[in-house]
CSV table of N, CA and C and ligand atoms in Angstrom, one decimal:
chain,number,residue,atom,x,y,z
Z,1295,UNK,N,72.3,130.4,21.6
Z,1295,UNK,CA,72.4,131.5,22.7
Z,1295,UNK,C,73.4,131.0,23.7
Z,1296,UNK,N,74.1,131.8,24.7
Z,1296,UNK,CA,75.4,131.7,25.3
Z,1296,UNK,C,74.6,131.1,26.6
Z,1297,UNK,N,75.4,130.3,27.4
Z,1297,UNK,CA,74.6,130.3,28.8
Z,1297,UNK,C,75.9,130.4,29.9
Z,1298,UNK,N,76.9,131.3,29.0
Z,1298,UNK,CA,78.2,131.5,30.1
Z,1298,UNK,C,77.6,132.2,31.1
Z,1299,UNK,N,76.6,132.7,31.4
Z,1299,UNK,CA,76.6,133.7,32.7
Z,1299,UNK,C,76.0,133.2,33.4
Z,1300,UNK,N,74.7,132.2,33.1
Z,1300,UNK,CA,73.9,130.7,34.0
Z,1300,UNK,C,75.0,129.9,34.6
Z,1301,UNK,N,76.1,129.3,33.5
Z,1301,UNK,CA,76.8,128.7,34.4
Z,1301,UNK,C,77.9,129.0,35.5
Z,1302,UNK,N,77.4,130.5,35.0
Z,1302,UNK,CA,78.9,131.3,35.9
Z,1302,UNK,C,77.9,131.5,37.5
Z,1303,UNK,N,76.7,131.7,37.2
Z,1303,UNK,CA,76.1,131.7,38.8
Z,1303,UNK,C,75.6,130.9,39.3
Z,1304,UNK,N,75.7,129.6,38.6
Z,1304,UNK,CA,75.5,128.8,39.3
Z,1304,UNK,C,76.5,127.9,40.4
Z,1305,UNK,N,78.0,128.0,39.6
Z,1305,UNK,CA,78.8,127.8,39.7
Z,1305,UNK,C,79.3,128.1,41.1
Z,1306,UNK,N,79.1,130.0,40.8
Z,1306,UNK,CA,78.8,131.0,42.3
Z,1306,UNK,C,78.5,130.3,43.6
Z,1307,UNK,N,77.0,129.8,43.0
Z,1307,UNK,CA,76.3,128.9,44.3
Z,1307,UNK,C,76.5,127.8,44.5
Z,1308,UNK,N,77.2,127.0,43.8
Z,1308,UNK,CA,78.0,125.8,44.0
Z,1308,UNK,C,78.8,126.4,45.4
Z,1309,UNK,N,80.0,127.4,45.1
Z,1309,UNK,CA,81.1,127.4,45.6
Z,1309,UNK,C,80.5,128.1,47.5
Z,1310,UNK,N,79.3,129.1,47.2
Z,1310,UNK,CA,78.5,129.4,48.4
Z,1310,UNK,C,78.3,128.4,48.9
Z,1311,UNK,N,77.2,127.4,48.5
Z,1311,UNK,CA,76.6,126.4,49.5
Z,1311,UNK,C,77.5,126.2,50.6
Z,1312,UNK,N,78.5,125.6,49.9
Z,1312,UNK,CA,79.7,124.4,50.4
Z,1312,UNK,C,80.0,125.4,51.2
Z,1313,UNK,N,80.4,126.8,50.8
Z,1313,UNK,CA,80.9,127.7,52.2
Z,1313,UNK,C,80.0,127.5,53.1
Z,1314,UNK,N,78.8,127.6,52.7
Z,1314,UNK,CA,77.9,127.8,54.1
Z,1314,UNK,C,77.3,126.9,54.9
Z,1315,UNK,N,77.4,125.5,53.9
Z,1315,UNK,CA,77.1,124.6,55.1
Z,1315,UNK,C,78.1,124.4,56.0
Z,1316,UNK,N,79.4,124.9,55.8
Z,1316,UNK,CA,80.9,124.5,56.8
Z,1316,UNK,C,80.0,125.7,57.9
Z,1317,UNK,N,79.9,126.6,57.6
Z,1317,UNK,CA,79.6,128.0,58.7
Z,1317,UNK,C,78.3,127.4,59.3
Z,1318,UNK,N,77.5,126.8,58.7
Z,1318,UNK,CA,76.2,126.7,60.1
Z,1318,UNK,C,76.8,125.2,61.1
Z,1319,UNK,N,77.3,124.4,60.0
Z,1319,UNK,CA,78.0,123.3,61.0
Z,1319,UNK,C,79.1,124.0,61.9
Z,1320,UNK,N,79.8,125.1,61.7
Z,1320,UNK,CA,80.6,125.6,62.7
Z,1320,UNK,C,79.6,126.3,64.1
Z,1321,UNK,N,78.1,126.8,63.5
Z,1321,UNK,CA,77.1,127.4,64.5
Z,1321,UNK,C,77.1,126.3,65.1
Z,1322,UNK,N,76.5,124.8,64.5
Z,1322,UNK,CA,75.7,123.8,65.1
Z,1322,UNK,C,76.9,123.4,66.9
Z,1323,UNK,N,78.1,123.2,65.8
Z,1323,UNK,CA,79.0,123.1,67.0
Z,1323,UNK,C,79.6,124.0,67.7
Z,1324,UNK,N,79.6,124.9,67.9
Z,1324,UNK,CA,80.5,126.2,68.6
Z,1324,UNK,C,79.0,127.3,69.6
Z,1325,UNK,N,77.9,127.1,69.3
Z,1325,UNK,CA,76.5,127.6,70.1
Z,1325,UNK,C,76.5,127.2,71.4
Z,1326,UNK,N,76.5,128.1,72.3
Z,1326,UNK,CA,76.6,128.0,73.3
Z,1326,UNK,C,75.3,129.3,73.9
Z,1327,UNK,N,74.7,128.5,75.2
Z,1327,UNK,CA,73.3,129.4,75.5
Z,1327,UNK,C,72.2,129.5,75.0
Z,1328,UNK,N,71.2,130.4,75.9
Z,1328,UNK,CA,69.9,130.0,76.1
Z,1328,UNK,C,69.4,130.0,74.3
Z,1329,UNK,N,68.3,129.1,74.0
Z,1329,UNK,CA,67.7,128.4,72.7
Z,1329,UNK,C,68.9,127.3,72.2
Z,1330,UNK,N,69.7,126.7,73.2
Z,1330,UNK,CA,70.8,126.0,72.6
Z,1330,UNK,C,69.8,124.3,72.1
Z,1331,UNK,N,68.9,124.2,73.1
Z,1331,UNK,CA,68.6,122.8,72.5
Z,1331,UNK,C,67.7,123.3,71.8
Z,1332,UNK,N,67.2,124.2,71.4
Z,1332,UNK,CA,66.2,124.1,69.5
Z,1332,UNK,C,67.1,124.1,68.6
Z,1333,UNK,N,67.9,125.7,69.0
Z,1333,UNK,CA,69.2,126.1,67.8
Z,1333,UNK,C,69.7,124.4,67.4
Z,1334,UNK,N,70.6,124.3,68.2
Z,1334,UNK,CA,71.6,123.1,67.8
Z,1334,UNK,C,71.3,122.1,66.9
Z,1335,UNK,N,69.9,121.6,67.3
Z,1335,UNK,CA,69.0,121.0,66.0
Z,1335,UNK,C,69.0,121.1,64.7
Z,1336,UNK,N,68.4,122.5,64.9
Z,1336,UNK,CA,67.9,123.2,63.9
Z,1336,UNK,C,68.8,123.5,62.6
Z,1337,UNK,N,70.0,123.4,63.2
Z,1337,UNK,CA,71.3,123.5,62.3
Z,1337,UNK,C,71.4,122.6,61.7
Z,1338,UNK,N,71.4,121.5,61.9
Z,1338,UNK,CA,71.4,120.3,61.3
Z,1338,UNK,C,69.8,120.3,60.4
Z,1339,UNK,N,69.2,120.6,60.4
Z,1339,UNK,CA,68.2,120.8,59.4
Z,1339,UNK,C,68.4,121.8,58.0
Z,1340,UNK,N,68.8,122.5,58.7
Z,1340,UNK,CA,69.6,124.1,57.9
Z,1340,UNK,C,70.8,123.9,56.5
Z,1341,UNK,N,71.7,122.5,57.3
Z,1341,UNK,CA,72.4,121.9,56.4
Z,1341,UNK,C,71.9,120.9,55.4
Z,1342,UNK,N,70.7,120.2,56.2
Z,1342,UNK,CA,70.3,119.2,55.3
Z,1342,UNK,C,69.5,120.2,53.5
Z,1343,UNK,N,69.1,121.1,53.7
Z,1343,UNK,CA,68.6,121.9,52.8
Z,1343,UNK,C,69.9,122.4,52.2
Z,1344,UNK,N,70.4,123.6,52.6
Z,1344,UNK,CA,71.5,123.8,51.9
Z,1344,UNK,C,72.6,122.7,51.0
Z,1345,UNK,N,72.3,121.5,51.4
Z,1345,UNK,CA,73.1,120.5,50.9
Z,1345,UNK,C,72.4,120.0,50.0
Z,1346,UNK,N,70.5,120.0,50.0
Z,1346,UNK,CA,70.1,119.9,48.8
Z,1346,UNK,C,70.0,120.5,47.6
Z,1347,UNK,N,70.3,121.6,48.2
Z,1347,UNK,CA,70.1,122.4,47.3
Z,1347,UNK,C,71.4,123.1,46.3
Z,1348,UNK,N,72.0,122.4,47.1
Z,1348,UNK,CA,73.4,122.1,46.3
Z,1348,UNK,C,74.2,121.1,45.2
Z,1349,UNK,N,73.2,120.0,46.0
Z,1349,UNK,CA,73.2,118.7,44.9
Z,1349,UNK,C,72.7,119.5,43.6
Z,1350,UNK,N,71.2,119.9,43.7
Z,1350,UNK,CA,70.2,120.5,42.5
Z,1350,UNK,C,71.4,121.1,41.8
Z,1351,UNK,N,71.9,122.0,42.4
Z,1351,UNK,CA,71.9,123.1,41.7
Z,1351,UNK,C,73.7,123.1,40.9
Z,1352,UNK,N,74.8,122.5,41.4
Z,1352,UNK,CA,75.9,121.4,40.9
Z,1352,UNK,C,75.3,121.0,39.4
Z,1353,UNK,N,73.9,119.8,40.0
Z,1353,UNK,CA,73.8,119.0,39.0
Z,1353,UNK,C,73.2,119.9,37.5
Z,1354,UNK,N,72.4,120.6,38.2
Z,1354,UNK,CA,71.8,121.2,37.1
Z,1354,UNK,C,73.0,121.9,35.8
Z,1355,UNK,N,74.3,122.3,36.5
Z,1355,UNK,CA,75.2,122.9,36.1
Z,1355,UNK,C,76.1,122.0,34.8
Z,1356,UNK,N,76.0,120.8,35.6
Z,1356,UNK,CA,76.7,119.6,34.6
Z,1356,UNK,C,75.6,119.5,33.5
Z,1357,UNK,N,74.4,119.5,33.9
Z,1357,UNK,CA,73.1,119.3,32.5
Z,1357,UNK,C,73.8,120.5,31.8
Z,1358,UNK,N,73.8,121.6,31.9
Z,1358,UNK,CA,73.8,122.4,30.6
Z,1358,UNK,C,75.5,122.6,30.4
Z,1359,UNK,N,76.1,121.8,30.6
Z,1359,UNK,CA,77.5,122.0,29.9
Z,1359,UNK,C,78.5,122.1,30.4
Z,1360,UNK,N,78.3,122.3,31.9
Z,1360,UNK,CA,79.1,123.0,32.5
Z,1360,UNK,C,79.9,122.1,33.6
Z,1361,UNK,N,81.1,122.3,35.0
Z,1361,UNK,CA,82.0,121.8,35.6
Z,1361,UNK,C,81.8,122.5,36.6
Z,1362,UNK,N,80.8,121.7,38.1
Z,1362,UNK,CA,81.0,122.4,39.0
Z,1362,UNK,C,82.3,122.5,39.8
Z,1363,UNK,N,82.7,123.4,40.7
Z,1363,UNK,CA,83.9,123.2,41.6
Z,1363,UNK,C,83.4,122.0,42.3
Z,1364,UNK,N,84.5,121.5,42.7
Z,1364,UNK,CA,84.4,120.1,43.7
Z,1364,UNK,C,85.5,119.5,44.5
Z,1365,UNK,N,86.5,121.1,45.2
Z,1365,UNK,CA,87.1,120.5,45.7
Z,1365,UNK,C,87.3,121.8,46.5
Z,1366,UNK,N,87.7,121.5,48.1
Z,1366,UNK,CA,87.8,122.8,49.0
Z,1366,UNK,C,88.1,123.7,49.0
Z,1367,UNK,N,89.5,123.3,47.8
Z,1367,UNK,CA,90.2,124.9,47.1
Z,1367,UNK,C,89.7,126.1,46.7
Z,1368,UNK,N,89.0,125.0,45.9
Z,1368,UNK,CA,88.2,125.7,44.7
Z,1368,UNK,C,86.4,126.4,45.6
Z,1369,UNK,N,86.0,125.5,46.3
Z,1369,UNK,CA,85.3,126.2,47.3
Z,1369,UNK,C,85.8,127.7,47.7
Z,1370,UNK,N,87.0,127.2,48.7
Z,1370,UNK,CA,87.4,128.7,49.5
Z,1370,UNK,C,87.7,129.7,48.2
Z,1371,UNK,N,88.3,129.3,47.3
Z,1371,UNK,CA,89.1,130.5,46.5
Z,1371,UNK,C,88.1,131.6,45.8
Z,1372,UNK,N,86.2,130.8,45.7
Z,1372,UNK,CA,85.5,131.4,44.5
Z,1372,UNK,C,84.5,131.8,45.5
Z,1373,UNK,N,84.0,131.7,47.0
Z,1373,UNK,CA,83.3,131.9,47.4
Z,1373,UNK,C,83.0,133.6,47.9
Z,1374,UNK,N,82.0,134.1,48.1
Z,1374,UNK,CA,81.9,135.3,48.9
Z,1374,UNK,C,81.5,135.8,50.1
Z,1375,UNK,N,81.1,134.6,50.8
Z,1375,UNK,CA,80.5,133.7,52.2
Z,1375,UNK,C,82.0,134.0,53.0
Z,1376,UNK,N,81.9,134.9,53.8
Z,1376,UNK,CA,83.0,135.1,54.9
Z,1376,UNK,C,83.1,133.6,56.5
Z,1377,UNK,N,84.1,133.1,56.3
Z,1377,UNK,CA,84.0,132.7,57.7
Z,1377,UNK,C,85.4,132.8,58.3
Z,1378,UNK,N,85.2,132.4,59.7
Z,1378,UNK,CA,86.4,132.6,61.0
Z,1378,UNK,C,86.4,131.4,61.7
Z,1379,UNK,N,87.3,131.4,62.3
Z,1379,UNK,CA,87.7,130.7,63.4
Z,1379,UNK,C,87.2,130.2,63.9
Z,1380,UNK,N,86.3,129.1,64.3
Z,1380,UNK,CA,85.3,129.3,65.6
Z,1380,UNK,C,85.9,129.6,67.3
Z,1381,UNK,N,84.8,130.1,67.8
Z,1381,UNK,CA,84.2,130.4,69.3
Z,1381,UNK,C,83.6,130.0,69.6
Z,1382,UNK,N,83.7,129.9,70.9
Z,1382,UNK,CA,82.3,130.0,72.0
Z,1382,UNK,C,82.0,130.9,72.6
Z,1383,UNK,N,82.5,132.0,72.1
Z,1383,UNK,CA,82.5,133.4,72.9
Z,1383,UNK,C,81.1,134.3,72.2
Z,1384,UNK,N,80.6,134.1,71.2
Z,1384,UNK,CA,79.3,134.2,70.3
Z,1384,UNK,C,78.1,134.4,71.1
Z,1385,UNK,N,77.1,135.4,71.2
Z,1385,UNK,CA,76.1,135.1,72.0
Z,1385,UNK,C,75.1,134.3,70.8
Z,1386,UNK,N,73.9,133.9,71.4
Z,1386,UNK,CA,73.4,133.5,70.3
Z,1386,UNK,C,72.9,134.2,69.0
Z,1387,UNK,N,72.3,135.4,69.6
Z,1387,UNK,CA,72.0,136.2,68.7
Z,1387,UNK,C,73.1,136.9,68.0
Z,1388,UNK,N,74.4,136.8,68.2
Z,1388,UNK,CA,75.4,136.9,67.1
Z,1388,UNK,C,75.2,136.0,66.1
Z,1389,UNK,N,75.5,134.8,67.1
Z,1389,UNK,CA,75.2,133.7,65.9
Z,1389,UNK,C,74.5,133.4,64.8
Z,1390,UNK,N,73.4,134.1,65.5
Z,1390,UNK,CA,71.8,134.1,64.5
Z,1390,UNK,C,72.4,135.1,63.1
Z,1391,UNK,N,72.9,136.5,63.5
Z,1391,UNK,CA,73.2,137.6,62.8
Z,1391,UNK,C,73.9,136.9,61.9
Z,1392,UNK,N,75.0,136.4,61.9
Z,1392,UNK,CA,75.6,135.8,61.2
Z,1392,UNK,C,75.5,134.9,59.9
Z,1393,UNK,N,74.4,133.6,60.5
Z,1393,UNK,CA,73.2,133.2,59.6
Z,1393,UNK,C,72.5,134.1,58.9
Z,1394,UNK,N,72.4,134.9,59.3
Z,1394,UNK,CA,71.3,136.0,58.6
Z,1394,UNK,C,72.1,136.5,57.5
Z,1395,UNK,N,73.5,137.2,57.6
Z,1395,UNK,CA,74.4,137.6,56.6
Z,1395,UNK,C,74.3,136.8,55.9
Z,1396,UNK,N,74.2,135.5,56.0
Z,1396,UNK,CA,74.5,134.6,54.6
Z,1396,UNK,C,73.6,134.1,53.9
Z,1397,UNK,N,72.6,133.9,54.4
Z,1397,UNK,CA,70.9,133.8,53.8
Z,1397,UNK,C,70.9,135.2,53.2
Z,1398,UNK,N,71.1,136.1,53.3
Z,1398,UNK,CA,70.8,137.1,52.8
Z,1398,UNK,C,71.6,137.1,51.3
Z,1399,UNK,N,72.8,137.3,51.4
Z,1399,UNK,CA,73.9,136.6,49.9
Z,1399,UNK,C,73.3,135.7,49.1
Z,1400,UNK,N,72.8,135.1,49.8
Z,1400,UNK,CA,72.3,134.1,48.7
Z,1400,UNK,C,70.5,134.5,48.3
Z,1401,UNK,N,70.1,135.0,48.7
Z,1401,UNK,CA,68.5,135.7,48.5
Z,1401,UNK,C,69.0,136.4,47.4
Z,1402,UNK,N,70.2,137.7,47.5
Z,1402,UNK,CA,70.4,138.2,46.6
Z,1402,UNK,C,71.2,137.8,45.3
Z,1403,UNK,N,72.0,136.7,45.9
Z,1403,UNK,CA,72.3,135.7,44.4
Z,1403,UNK,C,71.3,135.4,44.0
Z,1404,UNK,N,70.2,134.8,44.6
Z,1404,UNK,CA,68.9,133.7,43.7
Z,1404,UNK,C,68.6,135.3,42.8
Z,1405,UNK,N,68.7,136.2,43.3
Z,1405,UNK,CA,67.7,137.5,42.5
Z,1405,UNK,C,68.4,137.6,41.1
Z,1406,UNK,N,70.1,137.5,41.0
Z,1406,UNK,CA,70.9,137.7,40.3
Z,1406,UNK,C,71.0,136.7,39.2
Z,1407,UNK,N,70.8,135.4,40.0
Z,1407,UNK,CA,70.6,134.1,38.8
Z,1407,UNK,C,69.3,134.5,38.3
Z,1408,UNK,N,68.0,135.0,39.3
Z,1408,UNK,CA,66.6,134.7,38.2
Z,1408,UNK,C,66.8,135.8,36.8
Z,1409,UNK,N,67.9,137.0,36.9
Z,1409,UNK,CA,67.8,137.6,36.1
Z,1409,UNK,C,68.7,137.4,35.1
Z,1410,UNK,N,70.0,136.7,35.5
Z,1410,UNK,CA,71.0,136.2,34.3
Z,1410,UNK,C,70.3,135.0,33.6
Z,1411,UNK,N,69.3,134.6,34.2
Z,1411,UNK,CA,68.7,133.1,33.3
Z,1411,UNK,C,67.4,133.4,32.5
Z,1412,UNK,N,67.3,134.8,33.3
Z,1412,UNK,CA,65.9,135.1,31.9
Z,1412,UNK,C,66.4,136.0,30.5
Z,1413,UNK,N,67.5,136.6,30.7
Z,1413,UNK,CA,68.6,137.0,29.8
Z,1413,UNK,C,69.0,135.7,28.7
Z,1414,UNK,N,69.4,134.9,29.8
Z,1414,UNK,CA,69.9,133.7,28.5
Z,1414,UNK,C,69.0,132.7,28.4
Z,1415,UNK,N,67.8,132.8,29.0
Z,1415,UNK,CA,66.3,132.3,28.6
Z,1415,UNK,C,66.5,130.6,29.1
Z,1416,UNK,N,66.8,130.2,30.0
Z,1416,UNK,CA,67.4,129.1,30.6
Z,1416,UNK,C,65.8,129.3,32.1
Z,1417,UNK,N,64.7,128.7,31.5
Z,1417,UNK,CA,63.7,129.0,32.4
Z,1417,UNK,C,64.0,127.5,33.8
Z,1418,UNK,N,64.6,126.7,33.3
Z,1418,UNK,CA,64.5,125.8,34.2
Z,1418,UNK,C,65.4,126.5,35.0
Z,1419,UNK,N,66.8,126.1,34.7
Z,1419,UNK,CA,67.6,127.0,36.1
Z,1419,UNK,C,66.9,128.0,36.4
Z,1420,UNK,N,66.3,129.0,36.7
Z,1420,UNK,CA,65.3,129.8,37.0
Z,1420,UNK,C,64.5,129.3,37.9
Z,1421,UNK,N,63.9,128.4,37.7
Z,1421,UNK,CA,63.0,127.4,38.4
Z,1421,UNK,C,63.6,127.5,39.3
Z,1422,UNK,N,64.8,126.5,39.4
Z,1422,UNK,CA,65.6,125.8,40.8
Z,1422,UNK,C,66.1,127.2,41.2
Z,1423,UNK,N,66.0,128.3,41.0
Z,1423,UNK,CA,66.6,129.5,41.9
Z,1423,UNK,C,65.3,130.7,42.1
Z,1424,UNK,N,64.4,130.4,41.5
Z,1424,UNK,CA,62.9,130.7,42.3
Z,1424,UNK,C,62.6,130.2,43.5
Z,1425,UNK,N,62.6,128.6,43.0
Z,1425,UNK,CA,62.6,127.8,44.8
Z,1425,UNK,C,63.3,127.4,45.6
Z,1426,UNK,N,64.7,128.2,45.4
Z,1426,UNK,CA,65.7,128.1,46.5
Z,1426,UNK,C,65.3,129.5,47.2
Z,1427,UNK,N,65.2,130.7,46.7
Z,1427,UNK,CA,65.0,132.1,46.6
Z,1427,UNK,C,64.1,131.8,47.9
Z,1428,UNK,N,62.6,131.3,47.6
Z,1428,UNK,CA,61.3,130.9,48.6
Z,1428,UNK,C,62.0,130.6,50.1
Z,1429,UNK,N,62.8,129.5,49.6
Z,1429,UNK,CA,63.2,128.6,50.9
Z,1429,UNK,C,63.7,129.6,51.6
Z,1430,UNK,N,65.2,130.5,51.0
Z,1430,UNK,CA,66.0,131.4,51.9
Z,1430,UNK,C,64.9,132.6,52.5
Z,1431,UNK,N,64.0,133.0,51.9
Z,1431,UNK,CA,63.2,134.0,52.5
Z,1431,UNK,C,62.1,133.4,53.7
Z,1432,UNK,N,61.8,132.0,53.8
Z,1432,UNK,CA,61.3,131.6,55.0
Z,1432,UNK,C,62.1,131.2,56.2
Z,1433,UNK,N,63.3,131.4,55.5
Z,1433,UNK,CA,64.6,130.8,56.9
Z,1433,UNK,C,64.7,132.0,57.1
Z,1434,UNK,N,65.0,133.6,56.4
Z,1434,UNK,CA,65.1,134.8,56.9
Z,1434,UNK,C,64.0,135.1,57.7
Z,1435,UNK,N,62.8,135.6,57.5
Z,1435,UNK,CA,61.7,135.4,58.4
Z,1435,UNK,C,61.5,134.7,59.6
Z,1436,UNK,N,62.3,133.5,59.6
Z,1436,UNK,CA,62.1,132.8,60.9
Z,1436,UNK,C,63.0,133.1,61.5
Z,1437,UNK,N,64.6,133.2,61.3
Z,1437,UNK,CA,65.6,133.6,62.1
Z,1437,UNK,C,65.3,135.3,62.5
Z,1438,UNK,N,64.6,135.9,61.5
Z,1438,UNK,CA,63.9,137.3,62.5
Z,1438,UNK,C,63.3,137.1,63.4
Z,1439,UNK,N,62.4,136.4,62.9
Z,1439,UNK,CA,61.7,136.5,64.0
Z,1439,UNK,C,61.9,135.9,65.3
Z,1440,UNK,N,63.2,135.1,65.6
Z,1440,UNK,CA,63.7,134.4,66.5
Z,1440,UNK,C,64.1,135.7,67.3
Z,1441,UNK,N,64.6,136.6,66.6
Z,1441,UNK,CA,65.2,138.1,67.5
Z,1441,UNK,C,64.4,138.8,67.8
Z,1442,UNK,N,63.0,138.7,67.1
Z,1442,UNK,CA,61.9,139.7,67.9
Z,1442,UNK,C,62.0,140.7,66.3
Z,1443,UNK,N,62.5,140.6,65.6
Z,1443,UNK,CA,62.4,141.6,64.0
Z,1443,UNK,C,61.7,141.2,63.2
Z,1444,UNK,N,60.9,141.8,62.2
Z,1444,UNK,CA,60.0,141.7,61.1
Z,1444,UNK,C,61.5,140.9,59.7
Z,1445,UNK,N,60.7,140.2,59.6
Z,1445,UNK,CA,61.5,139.7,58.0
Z,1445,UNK,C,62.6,140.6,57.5
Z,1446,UNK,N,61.8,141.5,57.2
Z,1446,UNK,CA,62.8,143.1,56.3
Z,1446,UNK,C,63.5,142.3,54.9
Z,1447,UNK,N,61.9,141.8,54.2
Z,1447,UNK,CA,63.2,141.0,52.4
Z,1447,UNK,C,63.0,142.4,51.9
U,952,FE2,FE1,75.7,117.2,65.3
């Protein structure tokens, strides 16, 4: 059975992570104002996950055959994760919004991997994007709720 389209989304989330841990490390450093000493932290936690979850999910890519991207190029060129410039012009709760746009990409990738891998019947990668899926929907929930909003998955 083919598993071109497992390694094609994973590949996807290879090239996301990497976008996205640059973008919260751009939050961690460019956040300015009130919740600045929890936020600032907390970004650096934010990465430490995203970066695990990157290792997994890379590695898992090379197990079944495959060649993750691995170089910045190839990051920026495949990714769908929008970033800018940085500011300090941001209120926080832009900032937050922002985070939220990209957590969200990727909730709706994990939806897209759990279905391209039950297609090509690849239940482990499935696994590792069931429990990345969990993670992104408790970081969504919490960054709502940081604004005073219900979850809304
Ligand atoms: Fe830092």
């Amino acid at each position: 059975m083919s598993n071109e389209k497992t390694k094609a989304v994973l590949n996807q989330a290879v090239a996301d992570l990497s976008q996205f841990a640059v973008v919260i490390h751009q939050a961690h450093w460019y956040m300015r104002g009130k919740g600045f000493l929890t936020m600032h932290p907390r970004m650096d936690d934010y990465m430490d996950e995203i970066n695990d979850h990157l290792d997994v999910i890379a590695e898992r890519l090379i197990i079944i055959g495959g060649s993750p991207y691995s170089t910045l190029k190839e990051f920026a060129d495949n990714t769908k994760i929008a970033d800018e410039i940085g500011t300090y012009s941001k209120t926080m709760e832009e900032r937050i919004a922002v985070l939220l746009k990209g957590y969200r990409y990727l909730k709706d990738l994990c939806a897209e991997a759990i279905a391209v891998t039950d297609e090509e019947n690849d239940h482990v990668t499935q696994d590792i994007f069931i429990g990345f899926k969990a993670d992104v929907e408790k970081t969504i929930w919490m960054l709502e709720a940081e604004l005073g909003n219900e979850p809304g998955l």
